Amino acid sequence: MSEPIVFVLNGPNLNLLGKREPEIYGRETLSDIEAACRALARELGLAVDFRQSNCEGELVSWIQQARETASAIVINPAAYTHTSIAIMDALATCSFPVVEVHLSNIHRREPFRHHSYVSRVASAVIAGCGAHGYLLALRHIAHLLQKARG
Ligand code: CA2
């Protein structure tokens, strides 16, 4: 049997990670995070499809694609977290685990970052753990999928 696929989706500007604002987002690049996710996924028996986009519509299309092929989504919607009803609506149609990840603790930051449209439809939310949050999300998904298999 093939491994369950987890889409790991990243929103706008996350391609700049490690290059600017390391005091907020850390020194790891998005490629470093992808490599760490792939290594852990292998251990957990998962396949990772790791993507980043600066476009809201592209993220919505990827979520729709995940509905067809994936068993779970990890998503850091970046600034769209706080603005995107379209991403929230797309995620709401997913009948599998959706884990929202933020590198920073959005609740310690500016008030406009405290509200997340995505949290309304996420199964779980991880914030403030830096890049490690992605790995925690994968572990949680592996746990849920194993439990569902019985
Ligand atoms: O903490 C997170 O992971 C965020 O999703 C990151 C978003 C921010 O808008 C959210 O409120 C919280 C920003 C991603 C932009 O990443 C950059 C990385 C390096 C330099 C500039 C931006």
Short mmCIF file of C-alpha atoms and ligand atoms in Angstrom, two decimals:
data_model
loop_
_atom_site.label_atom_id
_atom_site.label_comp_id
_atom_site.label_asym_id
_atom_site.label_seq_id
_atom_site.Cartn_x
_atom_site.Cartn_y
_atom_site.Cartn_z
CA MET A 1 0.00 0.00 0.00
CA SER A 2 1.29 3.51 -0.81
CA GLU A 3 2.03 6.07 1.91
CA PRO A 4 -0.62 8.63 2.86
CA ILE A 5 0.14 11.99 1.23
CA VAL A 6 0.31 15.15 3.35
CA PHE A 7 0.18 18.49 1.52
CA VAL A 8 2.36 21.07 3.32
CA LEU A 9 1.22 24.45 2.00
CA ASN A 10 2.95 27.76 2.61
CA GLY A 11 1.60 31.23 1.93
CA PRO A 12 3.00 34.54 0.79
CA ASN A 13 6.55 35.68 1.57
CA LEU A 14 7.52 32.44 3.28
CA ASN A 15 9.97 31.96 0.39
CA LEU A 16 11.97 34.75 2.08
CA LEU A 17 12.49 32.79 5.30
CA GLY A 18 16.02 32.83 6.67
CA LYS A 19 16.87 35.83 4.52
CA ARG A 20 15.06 38.62 6.44
CA GLU A 21 13.62 39.17 9.94
CA PRO A 22 15.45 36.20 11.55
CA GLU A 23 14.59 37.59 15.01
CA ILE A 24 10.90 36.85 14.30
CA TYR A 25 10.97 33.87 11.95
CA GLY A 26 14.33 32.20 12.66
CA ARG A 27 17.33 31.44 10.47
CA GLU A 28 16.03 28.36 8.71
CA THR A 29 15.06 28.73 5.06
CA LEU A 30 11.92 27.22 3.58
CA SER A 31 14.16 24.65 1.87
CA ASP A 32 15.57 23.68 5.29
CA ILE A 33 12.02 23.23 6.58
CA GLU A 34 11.09 21.16 3.53
CA ALA A 35 14.13 18.89 4.03
CA ALA A 36 13.28 18.41 7.74
CA CYS A 37 9.64 17.60 6.85
CA ARG A 38 10.74 15.06 4.22
CA ALA A 39 13.15 13.35 6.65
CA LEU A 40 10.53 13.06 9.39
CA ALA A 41 7.78 12.02 6.95
CA ARG A 42 9.98 9.12 5.80
CA GLU A 43 10.30 7.95 9.44
CA LEU A 44 6.56 8.29 9.98
CA GLY A 45 5.60 6.49 6.76
CA LEU A 46 4.10 9.59 5.16
CA ALA A 47 4.73 11.24 1.79
CA VAL A 48 5.03 15.02 1.78
CA ASP A 49 3.98 17.32 -1.07
CA PHE A 50 5.60 20.63 -0.03
CA ARG A 51 4.57 23.87 -1.81
CA GLN A 52 4.72 27.66 -1.43
CA SER A 53 2.74 30.35 -3.24
CA ASN A 54 2.35 34.10 -3.03
CA CYS A 55 -1.11 33.84 -4.67
CA GLU A 56 -4.33 33.24 -2.74
CA GLY A 57 -6.08 31.55 -5.69
CA GLU A 58 -3.23 29.11 -6.20
CA LEU A 59 -3.41 28.07 -2.54
CA VAL A 60 -7.18 27.55 -2.93
CA SER A 61 -6.58 25.37 -6.02
CA TRP A 62 -3.98 23.30 -4.16
CA ILE A 63 -6.41 22.75 -1.27
CA GLN A 64 -9.01 21.54 -3.81
CA GLN A 65 -6.36 19.24 -5.32
CA ALA A 66 -5.51 17.90 -1.86
CA ARG A 67 -9.16 16.84 -1.45
CA GLU A 68 -8.63 14.40 -4.31
CA THR A 69 -5.23 12.95 -3.42
CA ALA A 70 -4.16 13.77 0.13
CA SER A 71 -4.92 12.39 3.60
CA ALA A 72 -4.13 15.62 5.47
CA ILE A 73 -2.98 19.23 5.08
CA VAL A 74 -0.42 21.21 7.06
CA ILE A 75 -0.83 24.88 6.20
CA ASN A 76 0.97 28.07 7.12
CA PRO A 77 -1.25 30.55 5.28
CA ALA A 78 1.06 33.45 6.36
CA ALA A 79 -0.74 36.83 5.99
CA TYR A 80 -3.77 35.14 4.38
CA THR A 81 -4.44 33.63 7.82
CA HIS A 82 -5.89 36.97 8.84
CA THR A 83 -7.72 37.90 5.64
CA SER A 84 -8.75 34.94 3.51
CA ILE A 85 -12.33 33.71 3.58
CA ALA A 86 -11.53 31.88 0.31
CA ILE A 87 -8.85 29.75 1.98
CA MET A 88 -11.11 29.14 4.98
CA ASP A 89 -13.97 28.04 2.69
CA ALA A 90 -11.69 25.70 0.72
CA LEU A 91 -10.33 24.11 3.91
CA ALA A 92 -13.86 23.72 5.29
CA THR A 93 -14.62 21.28 2.45
CA CYS A 94 -11.78 18.95 3.51
CA SER A 95 -12.91 15.91 5.46
CA PHE A 96 -9.41 15.05 6.71
CA PRO A 97 -7.09 16.63 9.31
CA VAL A 98 -5.99 20.22 8.65
CA VAL A 99 -3.21 21.53 10.91
CA GLU A 100 -2.52 25.28 10.90
CA VAL A 101 1.09 26.19 11.66
CA HIS A 102 2.70 29.54 12.45
CA LEU A 103 6.37 30.03 13.09
CA SER A 104 5.73 32.92 15.45
CA ASN A 105 3.23 33.13 18.30
CA ILE A 106 0.68 35.29 16.48
CA HIS A 107 -1.09 36.03 19.79
CA ARG A 108 1.97 37.85 21.17
CA ARG A 109 2.19 40.06 18.10
CA GLU A 110 0.17 42.96 16.63
CA PRO A 111 -3.60 42.80 17.28
CA PHE A 112 -4.36 42.31 13.54
CA ARG A 113 -2.53 38.95 13.72
CA HIS A 114 -4.63 37.65 16.63
CA HIS A 115 -7.57 36.60 14.49
CA SER A 116 -7.28 33.61 12.15
CA TYR A 117 -10.01 32.68 9.67
CA VAL A 118 -8.21 29.36 9.21
CA SER A 119 -8.44 28.40 12.90
CA ARG A 120 -12.25 28.19 12.54
CA VAL A 121 -11.81 25.18 10.25
CA ALA A 122 -8.46 23.72 11.38
CA SER A 123 -8.34 20.50 13.40
CA ALA A 124 -5.33 21.83 15.32
CA VAL A 125 -3.23 25.01 15.55
CA ILE A 126 0.49 25.25 16.35
CA ALA A 127 2.05 28.69 16.85
CA GLY A 128 5.32 29.94 18.26
CA CYS A 129 7.39 26.76 17.91
CA GLY A 130 9.37 28.05 14.92
CA ALA A 131 10.19 25.56 12.18
CA HIS A 132 9.73 22.73 14.68
CA GLY A 133 5.98 23.44 14.49
CA TYR A 134 5.87 21.80 11.05
CA LEU A 135 7.38 18.62 12.50
CA LEU A 136 4.94 18.64 15.41
CA ALA A 137 2.13 18.95 12.86
CA LEU A 138 3.38 15.92 10.91
CA ARG A 139 3.67 13.86 14.11
CA HIS A 140 0.12 14.82 15.08
CA ILE A 141 -1.15 13.82 11.63
CA ALA A 142 0.67 10.47 11.78
CA HIS A 143 -0.95 9.87 15.18
CA LEU A 144 -4.44 10.73 13.87
CA LEU A 145 -4.08 8.59 10.74
CA GLN A 146 -2.82 5.64 12.77
CA LYS A 147 -5.73 5.99 15.19
CA ALA A 148 -8.19 6.12 12.26
CA ARG A 149 -6.68 2.93 10.80
CA GLY A 150 -7.41 1.21 14.14
O1 CA2 B 1 4.36 33.20 12.10
C1 CA2 B 1 4.00 32.82 10.99
O2 CA2 B 1 4.34 31.74 10.52
C2 CA2 B 1 3.15 33.74 10.11
O3 CA2 B 1 2.21 32.93 9.41
C3 CA2 B 1 4.12 34.39 9.13
C4 CA2 B 1 3.46 35.44 8.23
C5 CA2 B 1 2.65 36.43 9.07
O4 CA2 B 1 1.94 37.31 8.20
C6 CA2 B 1 1.66 35.73 9.99
O5 CA2 B 1 1.00 36.72 10.76
C7 CA2 B 1 2.39 34.77 10.90
C8 CA2 B 1 4.53 36.22 7.47
C9 CA2 B 1 5.36 35.37 6.58
C10 CA2 B 1 6.39 36.26 5.96
O6 CA2 B 1 7.64 35.66 6.14
C11 CA2 B 1 8.73 36.43 6.01
C12 CA2 B 1 9.93 35.78 6.17
C13 CA2 B 1 11.09 36.49 6.08
C14 CA2 B 1 11.07 37.84 5.84
C15 CA2 B 1 9.87 38.51 5.68
C16 CA2 B 1 8.71 37.79 5.76
#
